[in-house]
Coordinates of C-alpha atoms in Angstrom, one line a residue:
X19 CA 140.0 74.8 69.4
X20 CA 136.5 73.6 70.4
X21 CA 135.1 70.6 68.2
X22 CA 132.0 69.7 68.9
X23 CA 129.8 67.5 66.9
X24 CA 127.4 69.7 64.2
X25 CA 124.4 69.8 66.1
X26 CA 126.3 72.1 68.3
X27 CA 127.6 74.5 65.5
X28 CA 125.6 77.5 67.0
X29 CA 126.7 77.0 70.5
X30 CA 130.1 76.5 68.9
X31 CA 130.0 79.9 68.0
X32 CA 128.6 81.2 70.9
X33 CA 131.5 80.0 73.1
X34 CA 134.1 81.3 71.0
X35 CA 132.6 84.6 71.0
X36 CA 132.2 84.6 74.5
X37 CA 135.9 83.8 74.8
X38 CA 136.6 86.5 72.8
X39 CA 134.6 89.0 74.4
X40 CA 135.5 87.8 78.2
X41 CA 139.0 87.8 78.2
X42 CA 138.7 87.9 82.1
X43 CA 136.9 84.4 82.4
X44 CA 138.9 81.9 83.9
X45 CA 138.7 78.2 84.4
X46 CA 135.5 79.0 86.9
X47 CA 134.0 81.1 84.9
X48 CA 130.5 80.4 83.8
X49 CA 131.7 78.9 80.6
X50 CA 134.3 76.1 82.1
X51 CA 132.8 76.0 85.5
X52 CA 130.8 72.1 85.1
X53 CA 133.8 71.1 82.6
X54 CA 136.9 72.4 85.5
X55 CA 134.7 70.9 88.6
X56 CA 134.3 67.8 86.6
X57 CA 137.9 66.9 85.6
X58 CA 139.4 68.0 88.4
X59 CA 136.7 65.3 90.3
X60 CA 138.5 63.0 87.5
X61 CA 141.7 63.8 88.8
X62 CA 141.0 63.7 92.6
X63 CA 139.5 59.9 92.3
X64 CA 143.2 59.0 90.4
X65 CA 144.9 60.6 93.3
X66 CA 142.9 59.2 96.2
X67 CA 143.3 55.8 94.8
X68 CA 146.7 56.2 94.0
X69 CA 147.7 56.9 97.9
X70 CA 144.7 55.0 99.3
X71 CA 144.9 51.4 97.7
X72 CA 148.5 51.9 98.1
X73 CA 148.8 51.6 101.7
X74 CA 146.2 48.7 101.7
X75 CA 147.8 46.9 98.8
X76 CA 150.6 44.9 101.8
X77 CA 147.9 43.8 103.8
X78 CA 146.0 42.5 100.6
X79 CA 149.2 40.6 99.5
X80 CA 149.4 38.8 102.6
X81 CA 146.1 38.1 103.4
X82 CA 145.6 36.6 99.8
X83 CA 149.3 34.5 100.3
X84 CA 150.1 37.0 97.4
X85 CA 153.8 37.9 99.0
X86 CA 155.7 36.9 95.8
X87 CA 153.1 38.3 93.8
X88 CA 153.3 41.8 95.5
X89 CA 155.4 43.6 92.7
X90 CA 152.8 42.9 90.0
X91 CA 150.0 44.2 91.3
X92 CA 152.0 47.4 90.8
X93 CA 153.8 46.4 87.5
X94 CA 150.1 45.0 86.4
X95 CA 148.5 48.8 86.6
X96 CA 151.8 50.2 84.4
X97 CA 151.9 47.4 82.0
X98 CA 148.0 47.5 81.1
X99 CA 148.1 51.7 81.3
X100 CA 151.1 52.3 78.8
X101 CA 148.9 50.4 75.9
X102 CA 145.9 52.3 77.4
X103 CA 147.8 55.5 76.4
X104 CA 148.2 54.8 73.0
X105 CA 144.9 53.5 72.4
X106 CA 143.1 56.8 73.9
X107 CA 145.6 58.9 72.0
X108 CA 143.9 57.5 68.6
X109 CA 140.5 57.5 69.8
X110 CA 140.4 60.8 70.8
X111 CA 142.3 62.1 67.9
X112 CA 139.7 60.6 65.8
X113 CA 136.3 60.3 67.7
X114 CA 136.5 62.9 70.7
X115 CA 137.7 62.1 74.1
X116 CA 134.2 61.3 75.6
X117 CA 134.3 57.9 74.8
X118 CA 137.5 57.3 75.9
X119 CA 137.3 59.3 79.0
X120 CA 133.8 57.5 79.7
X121 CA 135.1 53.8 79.3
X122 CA 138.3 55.1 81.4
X123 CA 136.7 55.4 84.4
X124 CA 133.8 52.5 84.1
X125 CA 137.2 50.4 83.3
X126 CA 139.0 52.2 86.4
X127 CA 135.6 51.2 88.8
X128 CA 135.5 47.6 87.6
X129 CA 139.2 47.1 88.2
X130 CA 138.9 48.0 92.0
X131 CA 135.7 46.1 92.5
X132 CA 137.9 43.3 90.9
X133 CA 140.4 43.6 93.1
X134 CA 138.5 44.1 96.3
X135 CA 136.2 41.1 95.6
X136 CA 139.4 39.1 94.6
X137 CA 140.0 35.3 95.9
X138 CA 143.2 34.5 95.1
X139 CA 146.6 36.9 94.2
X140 CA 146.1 36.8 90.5
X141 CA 142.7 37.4 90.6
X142 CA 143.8 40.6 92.8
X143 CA 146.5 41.4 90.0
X144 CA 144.2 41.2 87.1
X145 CA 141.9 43.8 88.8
X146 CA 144.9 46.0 88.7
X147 CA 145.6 45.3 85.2
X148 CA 141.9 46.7 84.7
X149 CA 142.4 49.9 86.6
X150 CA 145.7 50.3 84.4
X151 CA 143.6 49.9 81.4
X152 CA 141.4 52.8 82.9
X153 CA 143.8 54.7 84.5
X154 CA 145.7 54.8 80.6
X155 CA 142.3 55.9 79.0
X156 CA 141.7 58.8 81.7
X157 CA 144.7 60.6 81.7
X158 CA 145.5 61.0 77.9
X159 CA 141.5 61.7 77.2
X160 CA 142.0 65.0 79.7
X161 CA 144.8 66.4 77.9
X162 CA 142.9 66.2 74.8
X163 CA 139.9 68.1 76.4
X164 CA 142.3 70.6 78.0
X165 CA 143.6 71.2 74.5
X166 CA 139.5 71.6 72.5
X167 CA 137.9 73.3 75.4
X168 CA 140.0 75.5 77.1
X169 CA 141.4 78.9 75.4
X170 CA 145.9 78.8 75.8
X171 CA 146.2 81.3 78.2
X172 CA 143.9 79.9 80.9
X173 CA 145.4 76.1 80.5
X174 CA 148.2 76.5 83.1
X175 CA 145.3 77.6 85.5
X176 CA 143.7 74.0 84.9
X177 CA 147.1 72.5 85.2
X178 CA 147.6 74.0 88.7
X179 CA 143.7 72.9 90.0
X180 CA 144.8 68.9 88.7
X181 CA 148.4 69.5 91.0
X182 CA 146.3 71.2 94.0
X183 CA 143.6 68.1 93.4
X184 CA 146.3 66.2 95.2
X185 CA 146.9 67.9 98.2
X186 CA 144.1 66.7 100.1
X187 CA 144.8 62.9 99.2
X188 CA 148.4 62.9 99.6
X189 CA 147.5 63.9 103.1
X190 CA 144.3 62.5 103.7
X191 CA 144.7 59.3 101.7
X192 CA 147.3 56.8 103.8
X193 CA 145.8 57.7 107.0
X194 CA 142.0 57.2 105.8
X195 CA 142.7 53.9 104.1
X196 CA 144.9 52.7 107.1
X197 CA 141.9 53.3 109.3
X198 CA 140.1 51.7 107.2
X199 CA 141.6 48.5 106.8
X200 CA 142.6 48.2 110.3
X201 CA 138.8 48.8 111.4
X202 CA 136.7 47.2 108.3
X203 CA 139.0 45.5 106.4
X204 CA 141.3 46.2 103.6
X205 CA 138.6 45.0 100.6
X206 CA 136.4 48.2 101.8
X207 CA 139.2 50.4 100.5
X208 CA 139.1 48.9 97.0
X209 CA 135.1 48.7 96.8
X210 CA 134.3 51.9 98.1
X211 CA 136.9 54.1 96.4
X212 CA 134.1 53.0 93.1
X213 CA 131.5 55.2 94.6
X214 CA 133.5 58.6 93.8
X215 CA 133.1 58.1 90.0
X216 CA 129.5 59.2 90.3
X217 CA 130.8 62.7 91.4
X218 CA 132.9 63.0 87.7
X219 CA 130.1 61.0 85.9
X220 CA 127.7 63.8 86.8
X221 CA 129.6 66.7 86.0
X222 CA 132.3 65.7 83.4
X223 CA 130.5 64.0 80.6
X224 CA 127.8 66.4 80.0
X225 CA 130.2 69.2 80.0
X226 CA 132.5 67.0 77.4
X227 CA 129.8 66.5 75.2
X228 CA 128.8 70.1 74.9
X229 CA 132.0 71.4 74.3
X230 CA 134.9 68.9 73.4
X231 CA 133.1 65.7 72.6
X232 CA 133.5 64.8 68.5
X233 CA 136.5 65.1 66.4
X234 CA 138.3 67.9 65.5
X235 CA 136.8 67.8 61.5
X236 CA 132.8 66.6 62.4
X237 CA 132.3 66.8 58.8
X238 CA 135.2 64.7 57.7
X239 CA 135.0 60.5 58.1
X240 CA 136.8 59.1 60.7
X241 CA 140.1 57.7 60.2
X242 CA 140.7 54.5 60.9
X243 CA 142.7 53.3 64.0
X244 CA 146.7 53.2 63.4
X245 CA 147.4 49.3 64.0
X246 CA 151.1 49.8 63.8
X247 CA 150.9 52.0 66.5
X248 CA 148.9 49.3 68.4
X249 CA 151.2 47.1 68.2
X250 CA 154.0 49.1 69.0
X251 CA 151.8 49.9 72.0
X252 CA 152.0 46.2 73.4
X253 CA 155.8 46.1 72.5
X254 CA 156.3 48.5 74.8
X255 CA 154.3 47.2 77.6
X256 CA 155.4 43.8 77.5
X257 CA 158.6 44.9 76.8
X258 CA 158.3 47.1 80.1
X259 CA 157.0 44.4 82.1
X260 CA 159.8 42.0 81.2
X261 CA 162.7 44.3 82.6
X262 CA 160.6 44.8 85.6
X263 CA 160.6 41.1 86.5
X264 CA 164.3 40.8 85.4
X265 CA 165.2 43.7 87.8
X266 CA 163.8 41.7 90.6
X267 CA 165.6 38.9 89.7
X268 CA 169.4 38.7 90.3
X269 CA 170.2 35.9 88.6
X270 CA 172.0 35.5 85.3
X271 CA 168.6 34.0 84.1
X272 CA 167.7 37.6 84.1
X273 CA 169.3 38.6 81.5
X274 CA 166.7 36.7 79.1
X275 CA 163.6 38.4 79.8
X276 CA 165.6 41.5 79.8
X277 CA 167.3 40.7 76.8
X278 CA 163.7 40.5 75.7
X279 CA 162.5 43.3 76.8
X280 CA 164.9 45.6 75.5
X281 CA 164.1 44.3 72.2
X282 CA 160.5 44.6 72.0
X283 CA 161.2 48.3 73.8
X284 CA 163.9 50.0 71.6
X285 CA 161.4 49.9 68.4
X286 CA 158.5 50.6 70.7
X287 CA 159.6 53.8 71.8
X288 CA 161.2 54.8 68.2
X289 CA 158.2 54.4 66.7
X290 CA 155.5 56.3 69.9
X291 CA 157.7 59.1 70.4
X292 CA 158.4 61.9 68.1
X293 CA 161.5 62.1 66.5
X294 CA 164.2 63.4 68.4
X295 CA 163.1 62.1 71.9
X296 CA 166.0 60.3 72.9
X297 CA 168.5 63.5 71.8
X298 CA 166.4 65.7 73.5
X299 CA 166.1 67.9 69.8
X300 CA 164.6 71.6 70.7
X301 CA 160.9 71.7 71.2
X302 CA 158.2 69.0 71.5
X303 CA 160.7 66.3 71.7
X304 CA 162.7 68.2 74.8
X305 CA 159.4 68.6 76.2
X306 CA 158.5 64.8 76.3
X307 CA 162.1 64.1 77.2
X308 CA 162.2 66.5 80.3
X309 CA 158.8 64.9 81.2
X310 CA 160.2 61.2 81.9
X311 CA 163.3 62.4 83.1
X312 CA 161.9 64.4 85.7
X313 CA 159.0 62.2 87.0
X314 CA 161.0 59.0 86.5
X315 CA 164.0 61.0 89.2
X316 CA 161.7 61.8 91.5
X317 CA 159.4 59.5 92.0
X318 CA 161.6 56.6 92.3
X319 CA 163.6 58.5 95.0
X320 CA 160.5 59.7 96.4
X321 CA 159.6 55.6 96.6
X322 CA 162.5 54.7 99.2
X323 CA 161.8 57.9 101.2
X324 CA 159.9 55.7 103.7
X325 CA 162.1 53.4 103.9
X326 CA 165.0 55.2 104.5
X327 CA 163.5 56.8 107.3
X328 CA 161.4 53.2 109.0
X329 CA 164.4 50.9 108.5
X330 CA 167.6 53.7 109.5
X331 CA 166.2 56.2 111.5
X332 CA 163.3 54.3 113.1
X333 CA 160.3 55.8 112.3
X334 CA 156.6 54.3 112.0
X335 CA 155.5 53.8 108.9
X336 CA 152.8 56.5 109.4
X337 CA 155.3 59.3 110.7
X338 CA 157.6 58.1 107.6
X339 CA 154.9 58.3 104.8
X340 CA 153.8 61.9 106.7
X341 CA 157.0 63.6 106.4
X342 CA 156.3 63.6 102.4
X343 CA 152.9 65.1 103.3
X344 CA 154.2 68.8 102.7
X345 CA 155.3 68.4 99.4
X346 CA 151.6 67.5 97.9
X347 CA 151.4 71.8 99.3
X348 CA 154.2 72.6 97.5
X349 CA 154.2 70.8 94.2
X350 CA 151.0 72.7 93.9
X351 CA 152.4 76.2 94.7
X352 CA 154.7 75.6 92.2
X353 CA 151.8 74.9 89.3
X354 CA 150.2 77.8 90.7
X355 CA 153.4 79.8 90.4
X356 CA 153.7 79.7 86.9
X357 CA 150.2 80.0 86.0
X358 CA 150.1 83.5 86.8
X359 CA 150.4 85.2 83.3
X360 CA 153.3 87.9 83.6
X361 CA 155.2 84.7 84.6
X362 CA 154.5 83.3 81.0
X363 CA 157.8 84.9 79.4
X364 CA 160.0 83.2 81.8
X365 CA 158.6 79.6 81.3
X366 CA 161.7 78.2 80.5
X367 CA 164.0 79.8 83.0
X368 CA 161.7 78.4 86.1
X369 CA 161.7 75.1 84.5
X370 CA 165.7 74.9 84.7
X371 CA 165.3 76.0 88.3
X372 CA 162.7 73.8 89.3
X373 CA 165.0 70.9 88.0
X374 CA 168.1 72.1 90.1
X375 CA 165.3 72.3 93.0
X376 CA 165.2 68.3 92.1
X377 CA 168.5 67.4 91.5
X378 CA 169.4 68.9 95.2
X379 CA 166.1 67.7 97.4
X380 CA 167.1 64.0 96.0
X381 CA 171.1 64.8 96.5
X382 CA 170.2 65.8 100.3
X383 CA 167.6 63.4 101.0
X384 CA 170.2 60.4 102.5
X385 CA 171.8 63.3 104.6
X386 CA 169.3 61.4 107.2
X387 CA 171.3 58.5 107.4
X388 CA 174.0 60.5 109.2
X389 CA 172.2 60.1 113.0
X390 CA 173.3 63.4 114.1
X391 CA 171.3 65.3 110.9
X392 CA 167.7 66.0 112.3
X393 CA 165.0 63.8 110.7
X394 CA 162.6 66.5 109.8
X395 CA 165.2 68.4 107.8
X396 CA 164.0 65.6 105.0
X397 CA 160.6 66.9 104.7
X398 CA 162.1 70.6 104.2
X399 CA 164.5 69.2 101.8
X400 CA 161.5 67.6 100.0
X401 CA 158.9 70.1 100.1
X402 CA 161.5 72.2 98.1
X403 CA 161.9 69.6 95.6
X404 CA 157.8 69.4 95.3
X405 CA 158.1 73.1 94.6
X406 CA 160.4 72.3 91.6
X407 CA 158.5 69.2 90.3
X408 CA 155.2 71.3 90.3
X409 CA 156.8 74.0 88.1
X410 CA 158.0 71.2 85.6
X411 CA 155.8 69.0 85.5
X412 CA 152.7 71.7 84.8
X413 CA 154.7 73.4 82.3
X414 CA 155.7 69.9 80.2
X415 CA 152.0 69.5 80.0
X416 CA 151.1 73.5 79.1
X417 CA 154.1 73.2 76.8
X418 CA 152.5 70.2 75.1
X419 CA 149.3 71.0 74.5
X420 CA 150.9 74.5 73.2
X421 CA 153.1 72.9 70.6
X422 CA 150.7 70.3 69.2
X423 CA 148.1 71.0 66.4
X424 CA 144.5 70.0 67.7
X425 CA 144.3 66.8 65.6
X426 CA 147.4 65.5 67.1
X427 CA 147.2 66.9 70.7
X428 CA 145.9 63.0 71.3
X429 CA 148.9 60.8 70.3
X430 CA 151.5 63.7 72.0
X431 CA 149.7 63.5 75.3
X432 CA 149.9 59.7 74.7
X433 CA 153.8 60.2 74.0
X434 CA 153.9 62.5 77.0
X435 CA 152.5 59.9 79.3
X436 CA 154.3 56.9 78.0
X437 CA 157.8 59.2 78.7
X438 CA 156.6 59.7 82.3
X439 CA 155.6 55.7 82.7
X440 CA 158.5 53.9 80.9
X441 CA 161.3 56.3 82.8
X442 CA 159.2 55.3 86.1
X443 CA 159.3 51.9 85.3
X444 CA 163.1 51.6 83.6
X445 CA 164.4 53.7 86.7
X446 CA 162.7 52.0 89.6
X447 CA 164.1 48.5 88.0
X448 CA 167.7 50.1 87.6
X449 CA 167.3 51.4 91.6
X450 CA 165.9 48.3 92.9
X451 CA 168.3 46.2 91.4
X452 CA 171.1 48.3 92.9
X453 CA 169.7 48.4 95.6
X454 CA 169.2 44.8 96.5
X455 CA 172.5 43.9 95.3
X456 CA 174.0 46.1 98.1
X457 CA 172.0 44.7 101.1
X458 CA 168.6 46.0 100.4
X459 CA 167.0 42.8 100.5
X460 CA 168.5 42.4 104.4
X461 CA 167.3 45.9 104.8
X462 CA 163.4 45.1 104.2
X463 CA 163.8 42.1 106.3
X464 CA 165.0 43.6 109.3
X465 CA 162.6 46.0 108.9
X466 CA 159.7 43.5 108.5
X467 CA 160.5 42.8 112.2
X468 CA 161.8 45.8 113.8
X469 CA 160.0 48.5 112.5
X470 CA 160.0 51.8 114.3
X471 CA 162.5 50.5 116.9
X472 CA 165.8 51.3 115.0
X473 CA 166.8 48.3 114.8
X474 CA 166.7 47.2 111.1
X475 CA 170.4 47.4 110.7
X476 CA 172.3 49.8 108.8
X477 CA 172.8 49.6 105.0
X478 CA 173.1 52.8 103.7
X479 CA 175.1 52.3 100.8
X480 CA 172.0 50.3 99.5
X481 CA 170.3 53.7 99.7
X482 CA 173.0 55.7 98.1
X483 CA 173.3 53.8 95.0
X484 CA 169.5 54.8 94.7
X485 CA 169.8 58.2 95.2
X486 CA 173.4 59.5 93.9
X487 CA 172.3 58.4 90.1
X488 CA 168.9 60.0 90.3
X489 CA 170.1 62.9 91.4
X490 CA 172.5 62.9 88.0
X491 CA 169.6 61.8 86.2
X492 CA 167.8 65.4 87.8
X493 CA 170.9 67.4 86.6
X494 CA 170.4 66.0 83.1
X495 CA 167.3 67.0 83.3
X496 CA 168.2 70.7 83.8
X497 CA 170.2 70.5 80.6
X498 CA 167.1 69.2 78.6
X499 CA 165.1 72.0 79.9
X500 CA 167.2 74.1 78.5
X501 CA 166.5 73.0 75.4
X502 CA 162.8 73.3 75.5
X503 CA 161.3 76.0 73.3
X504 CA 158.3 77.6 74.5
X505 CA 157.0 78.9 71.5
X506 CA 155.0 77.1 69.1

């Protein structure tokens, strides 16, 4: 499954033999040990960012009279990383992932430094369009070297160490970056984020290059790029972005740039996913199905966790964003579950019970807005549904990489990561709109001025509309699971 460019035949063969011969080796093991330490660095910068900058980004919005401009600098990064996806699906598939992965994280530096050193709003949201750009490049060129380098029955070991790479900034992230832009300024927590790239720089690329960096044929001429696909790529992102500025709109104006949207989307996604997607047919398509159903669920529940908990129950914003803190433990206990390999057999069984785990932690979550239910029995509730998300969410990607031939393992983890984006971004602009259109706009106002003091005022039906359909959207999801195969 290795390709390496010819120079490297001999060691080629050296590695496979060794593979062969050390069945015991795992993802330490002298063989991986500079390529696991160097992806997994990969994966810890995209997860410190990704709940650092996040609790800097309202200060930065108001500091740079950005207010109105807030949502973008979110919906910039999605936009920007969906095309990203596509394009580092082809490039790996036909010239390696090094190059990808390489101008990935320059492109994810340069968009921080952007925003950090930013003037005005849209100078701040055009260094998030950048890091999206990156960010899309990254994550796709790792699947692809998961798939070259490392042998199938130590991959769900990898896919637990990127779950666990998480822990420490889920915890360690909000409250470093908070005391950092209270202390130094909130520009110190986009330009210093930058100097973390070294770490994966150092150990990554080498390692790539040894053992995963050309095509999958070196003898054979490249093909050239797919420009259909390219397009359909900036259908779907514009197409995205429009339905996430007509969600936050309620005006019957909306209805043209989602109109619009829709249109450029519906071919888009026919023509990036496999066949099959949208039925959820058995194998690779329920796979990439179960994927965005699942990540798009939780995470947009998981996004009015806080708050529910600052506006109704009257929490800080710290205590609120720390009672999620368990589940960063959890989701990766449950990658590390089903990486052990007696477990391998019953793939499939613990996916469908890791999406009930979902479907009830987002079904119990607004029990909080009932005064007399105690607040921390959220973060139980939650860590359980962590538990669940890391036993599906490592097993779509095993699954993936399992049912794909090595010369396509590129465009499926593209179509893997678009799934988990576009049902992000299509759910979140479904919630919000319900949500403001039953008092959530009065509900972040209050809040604005009477946070922690329980005093917001008391909208909960703005929260239920969020979090009664995801949680059918999480029981849909165990049906689709049940449809995976996990046999090639």
């Amino acid at each position: 499954m290795t390709a390496l460019e010819p120079r490297d035949a001999e060691v080629t063969a050296a590695l496979v033999d060794t593979t062969a011969a050390a069945p015991v080796e795992g993802v330490l093991g002298r063989t991986y040990r500079a390529l696991s330490i160097g992806i997994v660095s990969v994966v810890l910068l995209i997860a410190f960012e990704a709940t650092a900058v996040g609790t800097a980004m309202p200060v930065a919005a108001r500091e740079l009279n950005g207010i109105p401009l807030y949502a973008f600098a979110f919906s910039a990064y999605f936009t920007t990383s969906l095309f990203a996806m596509v394009l580092s699906g082809q490039w790996a598939d036909r010239r390696g992932p090094l190059a990808p992965l390489a101008t990935g994280i320059g492109a994810f530096g340069a968009g921080l430094l952007l925003s950090g050193t930013a003037a005005s709003m849209w100078m701040f949201v055009l260094g998030r369009a950048v890091q999206g750009l990156g960010g899309g490049l990254v994550i796709v060129a790792l699947y692809v070297v998961i798939g070259r380098a490392y042998p199938e029955r130590i991959r769900p070991g990898i896919m637990a160490a990127f779950s666990a790479a998480w822990i420490i900034p889920s915890v360690v992230g909000p409250l470093a970056s908070g005391t950092v832009t209270e202390h130094l300024g909130w520009r110190w927590v986009f330009v210093g984020i930058p100097v973390l790239i070294l770490l994966p720089l150092g150990l990554a690329l080498p390692a790539i290059r040894r053992m995963a960096g050309g095509p999958v044929d070196a003898e054979a001429a490249a093909e050239p790029f797919d420009g259909r696909r390219i397009r359909l790529a900036l259908g779907i992102s514009a197409g995205a972005g429009l339905l996430q500025y007509a969600g936050q709109e309620l005006r019957w104006l909306s209805l043209v740039p989602a109109l619009a949207g829709a249109a450029l989307l519906v071919p888009a996604v026919r023509g990036l996913l496999p066949p099959g997607t949208v039925r959820a047919a058995r194998g690779l398509p329920a796979v990439i199905l179960l994927r965005g159903i699942s990540a798009g669920s939780f995470i947009v529940a998981e996004s009015f966790v806080p708050l529910m908990l600052v506006t109704q129950r009257g929490l800080s914003p710290t205590l609120a964003g720390l009672s999620l803190a368990a589940g960063g433990l959890t989701w990766a206990l449950g990658s590390y579950v089903l990486a052990r390999p007696r477990l391998e057999p019953h793939r499939g069984a613990f996916m469908k019970a890791g999406m009930v785990l979902v479907a009830l932690a987002i079904l119990a979550a607004p029990g909080v807005l009932v005064e007399s239910v105690p607040v921390w029995t959220l973060a139980v509730v939650w860590a359980f549904g962590c538990f669940g998300m890391g036993m599906v969410i490592a097993s779509t990607s095993v699954l993936l990489l399992k049912l794909s031939a090595p010369q396509d393992a590129g465009a499926n983890s593209a179509a893997l990561q678009i799934s988990d984006g576009l049902a992000n971004a299509l759910l979140l602009a479904a919630g919000g709109a319900a949500f403001a259109a039953l008092g959530g706009g009065a509900v972040g106002a209050a809040a604005h001025g009477a946070v922690g003091s329980g005093a917001a005022g008391s909208h909960p039906g703005a929260f239920l509309v969020v979090f009664l359909p995801m949680a059918a959207v999480a029981l849909a999801g165990v049906w689709v699971a049940a449809r995976v195969r996990t046999d090639p």
